[in-house]
CSV table of N, CA and C and ligand atoms in Angstrom, one decimal:
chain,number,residue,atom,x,y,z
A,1,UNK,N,60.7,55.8,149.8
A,1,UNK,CA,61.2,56.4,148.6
A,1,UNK,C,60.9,57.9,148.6
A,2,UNK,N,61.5,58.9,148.0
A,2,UNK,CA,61.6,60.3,148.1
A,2,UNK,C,60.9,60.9,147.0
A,3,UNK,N,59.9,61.8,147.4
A,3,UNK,CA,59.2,61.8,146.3
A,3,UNK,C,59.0,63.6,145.8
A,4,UNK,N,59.8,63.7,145.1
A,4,UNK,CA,60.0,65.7,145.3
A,4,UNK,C,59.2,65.6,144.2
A,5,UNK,N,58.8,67.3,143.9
A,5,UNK,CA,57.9,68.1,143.5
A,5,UNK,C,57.8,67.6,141.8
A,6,UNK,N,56.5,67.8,141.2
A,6,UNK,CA,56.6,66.9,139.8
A,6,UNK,C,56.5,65.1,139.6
A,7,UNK,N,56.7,64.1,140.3
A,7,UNK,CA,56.5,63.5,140.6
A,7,UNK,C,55.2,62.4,140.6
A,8,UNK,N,54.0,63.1,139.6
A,8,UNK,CA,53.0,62.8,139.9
A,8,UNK,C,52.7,61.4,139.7
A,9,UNK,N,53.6,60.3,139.3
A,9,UNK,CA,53.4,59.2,139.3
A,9,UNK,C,53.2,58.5,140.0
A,10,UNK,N,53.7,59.0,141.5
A,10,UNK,CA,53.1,58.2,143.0
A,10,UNK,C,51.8,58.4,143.4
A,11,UNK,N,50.8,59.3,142.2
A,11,UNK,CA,49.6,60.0,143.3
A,11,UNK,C,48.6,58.3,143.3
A,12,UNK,N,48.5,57.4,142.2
A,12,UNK,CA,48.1,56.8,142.7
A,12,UNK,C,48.1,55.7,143.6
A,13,UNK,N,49.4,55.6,143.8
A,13,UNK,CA,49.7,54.8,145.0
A,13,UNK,C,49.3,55.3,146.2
A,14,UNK,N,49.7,56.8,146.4
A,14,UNK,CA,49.1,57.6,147.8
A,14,UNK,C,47.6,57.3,147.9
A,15,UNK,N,46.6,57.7,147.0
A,15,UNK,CA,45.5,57.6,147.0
A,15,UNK,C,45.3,56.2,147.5
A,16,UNK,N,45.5,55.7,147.0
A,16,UNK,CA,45.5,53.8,147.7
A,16,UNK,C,45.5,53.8,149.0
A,17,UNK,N,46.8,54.4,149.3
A,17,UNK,CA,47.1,54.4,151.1
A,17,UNK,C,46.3,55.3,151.7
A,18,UNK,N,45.9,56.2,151.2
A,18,UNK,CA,45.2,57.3,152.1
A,18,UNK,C,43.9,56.5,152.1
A,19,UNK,N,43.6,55.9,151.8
A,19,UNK,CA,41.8,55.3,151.6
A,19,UNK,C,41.9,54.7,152.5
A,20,UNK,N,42.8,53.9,152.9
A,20,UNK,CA,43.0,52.9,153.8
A,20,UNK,C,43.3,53.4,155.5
A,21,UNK,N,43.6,54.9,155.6
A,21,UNK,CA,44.0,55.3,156.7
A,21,UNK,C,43.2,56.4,156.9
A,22,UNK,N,42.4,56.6,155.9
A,22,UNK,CA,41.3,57.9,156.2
A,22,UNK,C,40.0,57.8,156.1
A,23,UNK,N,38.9,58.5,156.7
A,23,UNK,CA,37.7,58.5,156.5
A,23,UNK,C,37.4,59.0,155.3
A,24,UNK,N,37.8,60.4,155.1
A,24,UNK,CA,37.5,60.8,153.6
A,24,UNK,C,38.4,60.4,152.9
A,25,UNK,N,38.5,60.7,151.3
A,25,UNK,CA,38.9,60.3,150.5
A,25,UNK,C,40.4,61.6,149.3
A,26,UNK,N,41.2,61.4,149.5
A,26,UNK,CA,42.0,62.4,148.2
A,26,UNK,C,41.7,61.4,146.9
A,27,UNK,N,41.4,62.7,145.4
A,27,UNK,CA,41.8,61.5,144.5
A,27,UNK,C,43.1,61.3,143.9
A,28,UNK,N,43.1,60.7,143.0
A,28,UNK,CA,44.2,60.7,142.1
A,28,UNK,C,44.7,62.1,141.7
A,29,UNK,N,43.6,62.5,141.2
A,29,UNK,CA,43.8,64.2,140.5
A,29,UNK,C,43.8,64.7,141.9
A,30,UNK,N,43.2,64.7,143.0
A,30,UNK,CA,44.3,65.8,143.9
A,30,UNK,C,45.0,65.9,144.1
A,31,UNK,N,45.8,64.5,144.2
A,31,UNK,CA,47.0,64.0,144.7
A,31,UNK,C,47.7,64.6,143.7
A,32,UNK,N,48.0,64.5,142.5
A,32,UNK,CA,48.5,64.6,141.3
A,32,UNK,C,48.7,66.2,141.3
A,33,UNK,N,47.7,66.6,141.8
A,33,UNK,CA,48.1,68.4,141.6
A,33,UNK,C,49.1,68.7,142.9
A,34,UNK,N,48.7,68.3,144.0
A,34,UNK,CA,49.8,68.5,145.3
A,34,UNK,C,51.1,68.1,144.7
A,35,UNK,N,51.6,67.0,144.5
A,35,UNK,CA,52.3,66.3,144.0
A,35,UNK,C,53.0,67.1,142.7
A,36,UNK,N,52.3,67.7,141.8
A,36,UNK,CA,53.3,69.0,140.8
A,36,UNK,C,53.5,70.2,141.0
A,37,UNK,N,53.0,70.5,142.9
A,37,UNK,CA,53.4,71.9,142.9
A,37,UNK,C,55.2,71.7,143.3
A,38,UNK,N,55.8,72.8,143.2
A,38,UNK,CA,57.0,72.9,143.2
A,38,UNK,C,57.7,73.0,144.9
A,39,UNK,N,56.4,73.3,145.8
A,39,UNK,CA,56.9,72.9,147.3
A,39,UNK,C,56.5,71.4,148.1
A,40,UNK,N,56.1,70.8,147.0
A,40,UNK,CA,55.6,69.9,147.8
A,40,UNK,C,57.3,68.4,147.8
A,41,UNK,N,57.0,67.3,148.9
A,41,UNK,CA,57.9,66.9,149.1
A,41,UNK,C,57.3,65.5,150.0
A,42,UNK,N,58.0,64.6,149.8
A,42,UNK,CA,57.2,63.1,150.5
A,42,UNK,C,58.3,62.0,150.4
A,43,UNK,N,57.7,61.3,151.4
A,43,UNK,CA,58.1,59.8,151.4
A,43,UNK,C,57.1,59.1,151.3
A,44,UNK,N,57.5,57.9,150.4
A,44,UNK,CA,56.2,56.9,150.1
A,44,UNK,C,56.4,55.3,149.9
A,45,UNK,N,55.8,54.5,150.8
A,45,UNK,CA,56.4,53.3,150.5
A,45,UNK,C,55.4,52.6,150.8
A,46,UNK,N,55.0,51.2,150.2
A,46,UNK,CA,53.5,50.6,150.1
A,46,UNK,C,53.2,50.4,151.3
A,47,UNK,N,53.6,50.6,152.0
A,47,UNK,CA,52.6,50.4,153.5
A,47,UNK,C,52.4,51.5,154.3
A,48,UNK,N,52.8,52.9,153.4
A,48,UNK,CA,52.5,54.7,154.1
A,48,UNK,C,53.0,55.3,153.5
A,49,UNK,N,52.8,56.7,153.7
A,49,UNK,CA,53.3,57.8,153.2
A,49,UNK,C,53.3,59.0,154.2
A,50,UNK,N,53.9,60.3,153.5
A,50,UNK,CA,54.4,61.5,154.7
A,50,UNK,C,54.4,62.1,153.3
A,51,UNK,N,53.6,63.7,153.8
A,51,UNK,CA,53.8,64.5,152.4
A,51,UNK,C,53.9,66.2,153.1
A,52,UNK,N,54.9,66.4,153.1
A,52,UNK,CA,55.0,68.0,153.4
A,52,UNK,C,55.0,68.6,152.3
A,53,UNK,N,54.7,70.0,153.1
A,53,UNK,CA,55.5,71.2,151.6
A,53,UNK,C,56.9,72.0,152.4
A,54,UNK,N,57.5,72.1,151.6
A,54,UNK,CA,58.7,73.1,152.0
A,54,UNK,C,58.6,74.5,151.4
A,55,UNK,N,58.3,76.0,152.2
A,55,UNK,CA,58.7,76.6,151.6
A,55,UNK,C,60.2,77.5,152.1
A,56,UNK,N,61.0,77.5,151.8
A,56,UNK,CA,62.3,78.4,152.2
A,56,UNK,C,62.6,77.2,153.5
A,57,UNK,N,62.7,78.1,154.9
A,57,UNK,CA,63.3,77.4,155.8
A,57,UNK,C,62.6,76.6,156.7
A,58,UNK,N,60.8,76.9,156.1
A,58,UNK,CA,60.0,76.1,157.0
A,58,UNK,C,59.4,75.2,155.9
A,59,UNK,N,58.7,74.3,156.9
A,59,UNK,CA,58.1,73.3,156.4
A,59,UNK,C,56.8,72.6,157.1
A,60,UNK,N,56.0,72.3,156.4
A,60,UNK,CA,54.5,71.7,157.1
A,60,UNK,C,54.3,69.9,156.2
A,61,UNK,N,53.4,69.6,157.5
A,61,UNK,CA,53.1,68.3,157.3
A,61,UNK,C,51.8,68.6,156.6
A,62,UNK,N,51.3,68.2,155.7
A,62,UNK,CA,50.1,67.9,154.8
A,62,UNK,C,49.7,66.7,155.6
A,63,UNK,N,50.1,65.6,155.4
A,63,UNK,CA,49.2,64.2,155.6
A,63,UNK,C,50.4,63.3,155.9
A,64,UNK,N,50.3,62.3,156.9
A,64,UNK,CA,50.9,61.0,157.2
A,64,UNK,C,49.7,59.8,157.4
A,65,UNK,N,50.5,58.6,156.9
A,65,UNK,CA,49.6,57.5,157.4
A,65,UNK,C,50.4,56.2,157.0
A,66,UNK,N,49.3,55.3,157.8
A,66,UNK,CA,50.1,54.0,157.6
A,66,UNK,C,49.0,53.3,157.7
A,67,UNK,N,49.2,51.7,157.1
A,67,UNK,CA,48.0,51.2,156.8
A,67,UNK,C,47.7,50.4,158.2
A,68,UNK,N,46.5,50.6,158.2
A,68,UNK,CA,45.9,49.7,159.8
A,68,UNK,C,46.9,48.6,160.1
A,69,UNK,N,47.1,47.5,159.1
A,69,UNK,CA,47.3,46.6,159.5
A,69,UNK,C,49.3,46.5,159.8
A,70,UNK,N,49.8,47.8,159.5
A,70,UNK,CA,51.2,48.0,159.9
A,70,UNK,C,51.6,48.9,161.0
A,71,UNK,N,50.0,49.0,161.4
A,71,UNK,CA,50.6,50.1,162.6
A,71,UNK,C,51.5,49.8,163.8
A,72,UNK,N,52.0,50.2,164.4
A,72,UNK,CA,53.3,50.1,166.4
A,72,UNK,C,53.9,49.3,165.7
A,73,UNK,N,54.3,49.3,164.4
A,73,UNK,CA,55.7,48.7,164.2
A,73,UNK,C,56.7,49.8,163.8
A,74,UNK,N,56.6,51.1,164.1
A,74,UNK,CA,57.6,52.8,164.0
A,74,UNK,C,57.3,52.6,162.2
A,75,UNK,N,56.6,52.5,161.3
A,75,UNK,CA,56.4,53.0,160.3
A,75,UNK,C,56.8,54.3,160.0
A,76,UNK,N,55.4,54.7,160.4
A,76,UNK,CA,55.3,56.4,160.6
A,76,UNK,C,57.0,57.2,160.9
A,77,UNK,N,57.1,56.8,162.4
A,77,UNK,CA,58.6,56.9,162.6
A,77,UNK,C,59.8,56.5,161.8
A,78,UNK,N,59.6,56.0,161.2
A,78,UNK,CA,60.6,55.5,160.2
A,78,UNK,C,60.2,56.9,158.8
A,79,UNK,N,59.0,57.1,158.7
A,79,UNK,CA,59.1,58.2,157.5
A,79,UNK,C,58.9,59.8,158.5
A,80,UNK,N,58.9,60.1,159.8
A,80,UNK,CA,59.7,61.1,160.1
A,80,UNK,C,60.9,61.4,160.1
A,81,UNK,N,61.8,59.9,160.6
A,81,UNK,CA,62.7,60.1,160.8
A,81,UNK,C,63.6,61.0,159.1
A,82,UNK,N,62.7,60.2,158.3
A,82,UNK,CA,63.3,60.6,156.5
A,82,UNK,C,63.3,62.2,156.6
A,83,UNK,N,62.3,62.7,157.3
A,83,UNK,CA,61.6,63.9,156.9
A,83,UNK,C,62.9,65.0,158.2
A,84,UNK,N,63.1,64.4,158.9
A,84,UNK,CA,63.8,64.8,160.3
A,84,UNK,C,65.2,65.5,159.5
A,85,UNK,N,65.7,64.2,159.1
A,85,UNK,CA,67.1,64.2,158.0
A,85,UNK,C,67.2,65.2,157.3
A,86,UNK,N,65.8,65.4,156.4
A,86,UNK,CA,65.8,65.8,155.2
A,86,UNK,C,66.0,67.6,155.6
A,87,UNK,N,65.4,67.8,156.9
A,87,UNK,CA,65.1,68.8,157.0
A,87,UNK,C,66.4,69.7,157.9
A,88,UNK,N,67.1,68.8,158.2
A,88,UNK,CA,68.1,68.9,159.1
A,88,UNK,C,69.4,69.2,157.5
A,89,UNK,N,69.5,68.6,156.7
A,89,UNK,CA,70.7,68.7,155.4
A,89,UNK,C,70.0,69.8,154.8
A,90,UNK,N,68.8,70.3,154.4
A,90,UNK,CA,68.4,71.2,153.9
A,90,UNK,C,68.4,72.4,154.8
A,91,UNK,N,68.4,72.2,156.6
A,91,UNK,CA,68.7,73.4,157.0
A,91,UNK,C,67.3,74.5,157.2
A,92,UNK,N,66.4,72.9,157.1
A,92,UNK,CA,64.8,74.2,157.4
A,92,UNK,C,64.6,74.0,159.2
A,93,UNK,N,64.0,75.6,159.3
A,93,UNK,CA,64.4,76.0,160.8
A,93,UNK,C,63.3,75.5,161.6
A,94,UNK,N,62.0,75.3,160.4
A,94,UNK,CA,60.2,74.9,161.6
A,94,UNK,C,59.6,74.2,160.8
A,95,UNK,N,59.1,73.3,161.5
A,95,UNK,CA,58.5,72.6,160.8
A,95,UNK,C,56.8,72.2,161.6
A,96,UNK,N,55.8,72.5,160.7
A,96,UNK,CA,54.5,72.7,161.9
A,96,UNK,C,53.3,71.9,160.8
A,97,UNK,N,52.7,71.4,161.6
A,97,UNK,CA,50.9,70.9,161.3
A,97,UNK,C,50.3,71.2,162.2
A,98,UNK,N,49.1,70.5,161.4
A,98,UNK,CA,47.9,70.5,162.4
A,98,UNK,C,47.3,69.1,162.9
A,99,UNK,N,47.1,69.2,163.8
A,99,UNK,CA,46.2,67.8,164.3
A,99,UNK,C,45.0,67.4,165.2
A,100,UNK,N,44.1,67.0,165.1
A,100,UNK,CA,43.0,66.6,165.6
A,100,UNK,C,43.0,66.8,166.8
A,101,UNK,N,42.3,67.4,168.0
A,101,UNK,CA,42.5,67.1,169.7
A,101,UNK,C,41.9,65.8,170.0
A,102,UNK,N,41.4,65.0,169.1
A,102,UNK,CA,41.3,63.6,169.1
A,102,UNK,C,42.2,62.8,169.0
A,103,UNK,N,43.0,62.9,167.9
A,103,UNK,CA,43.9,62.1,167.2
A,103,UNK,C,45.5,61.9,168.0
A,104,UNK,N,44.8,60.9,169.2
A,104,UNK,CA,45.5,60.8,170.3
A,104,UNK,C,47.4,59.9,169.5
A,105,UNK,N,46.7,59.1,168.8
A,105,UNK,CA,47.8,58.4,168.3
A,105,UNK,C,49.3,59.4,167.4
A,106,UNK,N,48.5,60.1,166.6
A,106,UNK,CA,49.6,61.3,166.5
A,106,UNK,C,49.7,62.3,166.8
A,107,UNK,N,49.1,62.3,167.9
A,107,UNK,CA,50.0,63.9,168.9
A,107,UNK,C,51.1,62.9,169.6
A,108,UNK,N,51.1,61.6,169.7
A,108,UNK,CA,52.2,61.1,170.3
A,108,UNK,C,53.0,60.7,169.8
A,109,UNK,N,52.4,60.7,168.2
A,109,UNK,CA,54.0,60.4,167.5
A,109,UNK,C,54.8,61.9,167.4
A,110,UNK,N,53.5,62.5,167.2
A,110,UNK,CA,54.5,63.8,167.0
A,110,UNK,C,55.6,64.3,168.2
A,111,UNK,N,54.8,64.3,169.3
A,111,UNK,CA,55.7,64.7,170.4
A,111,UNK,C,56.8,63.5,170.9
A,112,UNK,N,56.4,62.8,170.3
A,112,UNK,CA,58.1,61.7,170.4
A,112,UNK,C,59.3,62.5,169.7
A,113,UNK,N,58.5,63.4,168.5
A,113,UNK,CA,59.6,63.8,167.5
A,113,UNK,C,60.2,65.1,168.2
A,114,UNK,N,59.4,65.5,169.5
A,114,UNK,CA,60.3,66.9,170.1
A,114,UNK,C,58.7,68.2,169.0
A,115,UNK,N,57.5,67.8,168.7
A,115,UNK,CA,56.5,68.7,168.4
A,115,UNK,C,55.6,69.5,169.8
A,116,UNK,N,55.9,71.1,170.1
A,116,UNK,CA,55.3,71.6,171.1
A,116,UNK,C,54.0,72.0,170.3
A,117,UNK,N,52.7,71.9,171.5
A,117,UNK,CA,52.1,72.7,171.2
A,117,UNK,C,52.0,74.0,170.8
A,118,UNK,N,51.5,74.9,169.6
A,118,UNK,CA,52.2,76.5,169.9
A,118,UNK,C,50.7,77.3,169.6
A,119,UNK,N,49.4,76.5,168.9
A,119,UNK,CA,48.0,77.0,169.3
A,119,UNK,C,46.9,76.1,168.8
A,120,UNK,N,45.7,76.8,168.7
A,120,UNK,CA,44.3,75.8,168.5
A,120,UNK,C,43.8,76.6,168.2
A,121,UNK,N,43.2,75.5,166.8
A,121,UNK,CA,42.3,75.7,165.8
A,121,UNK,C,40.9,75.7,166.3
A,122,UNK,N,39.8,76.6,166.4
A,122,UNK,CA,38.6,76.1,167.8
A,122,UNK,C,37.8,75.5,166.8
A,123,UNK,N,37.3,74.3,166.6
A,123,UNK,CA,36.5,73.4,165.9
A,123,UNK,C,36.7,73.4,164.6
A,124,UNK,N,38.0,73.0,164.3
A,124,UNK,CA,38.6,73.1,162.6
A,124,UNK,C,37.9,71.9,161.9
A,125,UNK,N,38.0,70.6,162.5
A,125,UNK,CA,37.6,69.6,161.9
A,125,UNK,C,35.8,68.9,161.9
A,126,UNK,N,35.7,68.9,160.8
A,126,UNK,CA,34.5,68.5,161.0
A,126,UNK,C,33.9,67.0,161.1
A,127,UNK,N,33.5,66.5,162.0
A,127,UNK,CA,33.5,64.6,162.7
A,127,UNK,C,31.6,64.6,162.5
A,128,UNK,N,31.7,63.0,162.9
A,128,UNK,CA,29.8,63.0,162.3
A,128,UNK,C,29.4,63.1,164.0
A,129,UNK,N,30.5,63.7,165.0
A,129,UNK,CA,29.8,64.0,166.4
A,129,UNK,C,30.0,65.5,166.6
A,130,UNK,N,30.1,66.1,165.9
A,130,UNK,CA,30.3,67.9,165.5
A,130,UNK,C,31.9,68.3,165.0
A,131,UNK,N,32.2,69.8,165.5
A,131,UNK,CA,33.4,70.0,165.0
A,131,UNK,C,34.2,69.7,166.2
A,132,UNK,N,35.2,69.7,165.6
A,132,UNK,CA,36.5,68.9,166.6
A,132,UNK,C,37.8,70.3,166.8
A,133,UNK,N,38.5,70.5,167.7
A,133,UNK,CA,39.5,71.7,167.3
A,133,UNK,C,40.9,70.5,166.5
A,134,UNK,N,41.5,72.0,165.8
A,134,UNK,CA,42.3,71.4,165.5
A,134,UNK,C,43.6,72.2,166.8
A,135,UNK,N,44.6,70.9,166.9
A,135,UNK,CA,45.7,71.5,167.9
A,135,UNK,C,47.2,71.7,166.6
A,136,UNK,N,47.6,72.8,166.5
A,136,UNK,CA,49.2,73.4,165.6
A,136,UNK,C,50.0,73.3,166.7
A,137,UNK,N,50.7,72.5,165.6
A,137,UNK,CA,52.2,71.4,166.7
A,137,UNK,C,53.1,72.4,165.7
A,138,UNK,N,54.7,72.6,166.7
A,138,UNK,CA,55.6,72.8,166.1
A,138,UNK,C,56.9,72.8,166.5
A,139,UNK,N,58.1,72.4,165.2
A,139,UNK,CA,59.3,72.1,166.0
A,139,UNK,C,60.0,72.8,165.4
A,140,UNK,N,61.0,73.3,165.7
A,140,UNK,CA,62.1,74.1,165.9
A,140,UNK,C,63.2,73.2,165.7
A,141,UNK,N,64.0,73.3,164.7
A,141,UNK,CA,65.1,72.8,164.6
A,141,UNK,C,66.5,73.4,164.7
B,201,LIG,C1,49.3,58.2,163.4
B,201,LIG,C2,49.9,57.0,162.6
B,201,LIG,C3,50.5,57.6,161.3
B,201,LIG,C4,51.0,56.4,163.4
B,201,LIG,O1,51.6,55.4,162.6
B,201,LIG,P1,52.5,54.1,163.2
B,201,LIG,O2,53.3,53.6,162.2
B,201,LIG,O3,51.5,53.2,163.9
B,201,LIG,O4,53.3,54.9,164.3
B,201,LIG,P2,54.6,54.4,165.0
B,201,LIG,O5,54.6,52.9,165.1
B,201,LIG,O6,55.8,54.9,164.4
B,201,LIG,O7,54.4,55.0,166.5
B,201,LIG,C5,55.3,55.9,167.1
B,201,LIG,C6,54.8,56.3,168.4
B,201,LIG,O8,53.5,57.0,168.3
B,201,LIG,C7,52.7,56.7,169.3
B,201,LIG,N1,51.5,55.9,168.8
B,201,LIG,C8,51.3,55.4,167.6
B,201,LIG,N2,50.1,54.8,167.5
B,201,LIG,C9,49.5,55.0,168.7
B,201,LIG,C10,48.3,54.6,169.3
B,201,LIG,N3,47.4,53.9,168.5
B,201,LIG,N4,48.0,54.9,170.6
B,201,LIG,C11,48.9,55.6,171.3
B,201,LIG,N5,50.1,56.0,170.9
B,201,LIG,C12,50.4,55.7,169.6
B,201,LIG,C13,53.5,55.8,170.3
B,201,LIG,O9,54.1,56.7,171.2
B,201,LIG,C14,54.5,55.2,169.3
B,201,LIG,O10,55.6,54.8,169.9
B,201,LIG,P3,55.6,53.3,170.7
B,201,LIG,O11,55.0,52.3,169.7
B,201,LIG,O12,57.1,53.0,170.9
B,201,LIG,O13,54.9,53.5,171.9
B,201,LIG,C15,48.8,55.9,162.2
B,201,LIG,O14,48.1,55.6,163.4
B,201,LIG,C16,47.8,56.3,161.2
B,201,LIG,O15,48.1,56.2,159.9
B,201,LIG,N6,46.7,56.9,161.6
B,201,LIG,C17,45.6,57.3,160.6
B,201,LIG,C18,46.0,58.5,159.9
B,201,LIG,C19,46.3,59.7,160.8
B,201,LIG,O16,45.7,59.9,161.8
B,201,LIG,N7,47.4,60.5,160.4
B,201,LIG,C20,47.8,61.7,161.2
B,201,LIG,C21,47.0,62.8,160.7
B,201,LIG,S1,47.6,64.3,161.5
């Protein structure tokens, strides 16, 4: 389901899923404020979510996830592909995140999607075995 800007009635469903796919925690009220800015933009359906922001012709990935127990069934894939579309009729030119040099499972969804590396964050994230870099994927449409 598509979930544009103002929309704050999904924040608790997101919060749900993100608990389930994350170490830390978003709340309701953070969600709820992402969710009423006017660039933000998502798909959401009870077994994941995908939440960018759009501004003008580019766009970034905030957060994706899917719940453990629905994972390598193309979930995920299934809410890029929404986001692929979306961005393709809207005509936005880049679309970029960031991601973990750990987070072997989505650097490979991403680069299925055609995401180049383009730089690194040197110990962005912080893990209970130190800081971690972060790697900035981006695709060109
Ligand atoms: C990353 C995540 C969203 C992938 O969701 P998913 O629904 O399992 O992904 P898909 O089934 O669509 O997988 C697409 C491709 O990604 C890669 N992939 C996904 N999970 C993988 C894993 N555990 N190991 C290796 N590759 C993996 C594969 O190339 C896969 O294609 P294939 O199954 O045909 O080989 C999910 O693992 C997740 O929620 N992780 C925790 C949250 C997270 O890390 N989010 C990303 C933050 S940047």
């Amino acid at each position: 389901m598509l979930v544009s800007s103002g929309q704050t009635e999904y924040a608790p469903v997101i919060a749900e899923l993100y608990k389930h796919c994350f170490k830390d925690r978003w709340s309701v009220s953070e969600i709820e404020q992402i969710l009423a800015l006017p660039t933000t933009i998502g798909w959401v359906t009870e077994k994941g979510f995908l939440i960018c922001t759009r501004v003008l012709d580019e766009m970034e990935i905030i957060s994706i996830g899917v719940l453990p127990e629905y994972r390598r069934m193309h979930l995920a894939s299934a809410l890029m592909r929404e986001l692929m579309n979306y961005a393709k009729q809207e005509k936005v030119k880049k679309i970029f995140l960031e991601v973990s040099a750990l987070n072997i499972a989505a650097q490979r969804l991403y680069g299925g999607f055609g995401f180049k590396q383009t730089g690194v964050r040197k110990g962005y994230y912080p893990t209970e075995n130190g800081m971690v870099d972060a790697l900035c994927l981006t695709k060109e449409i």
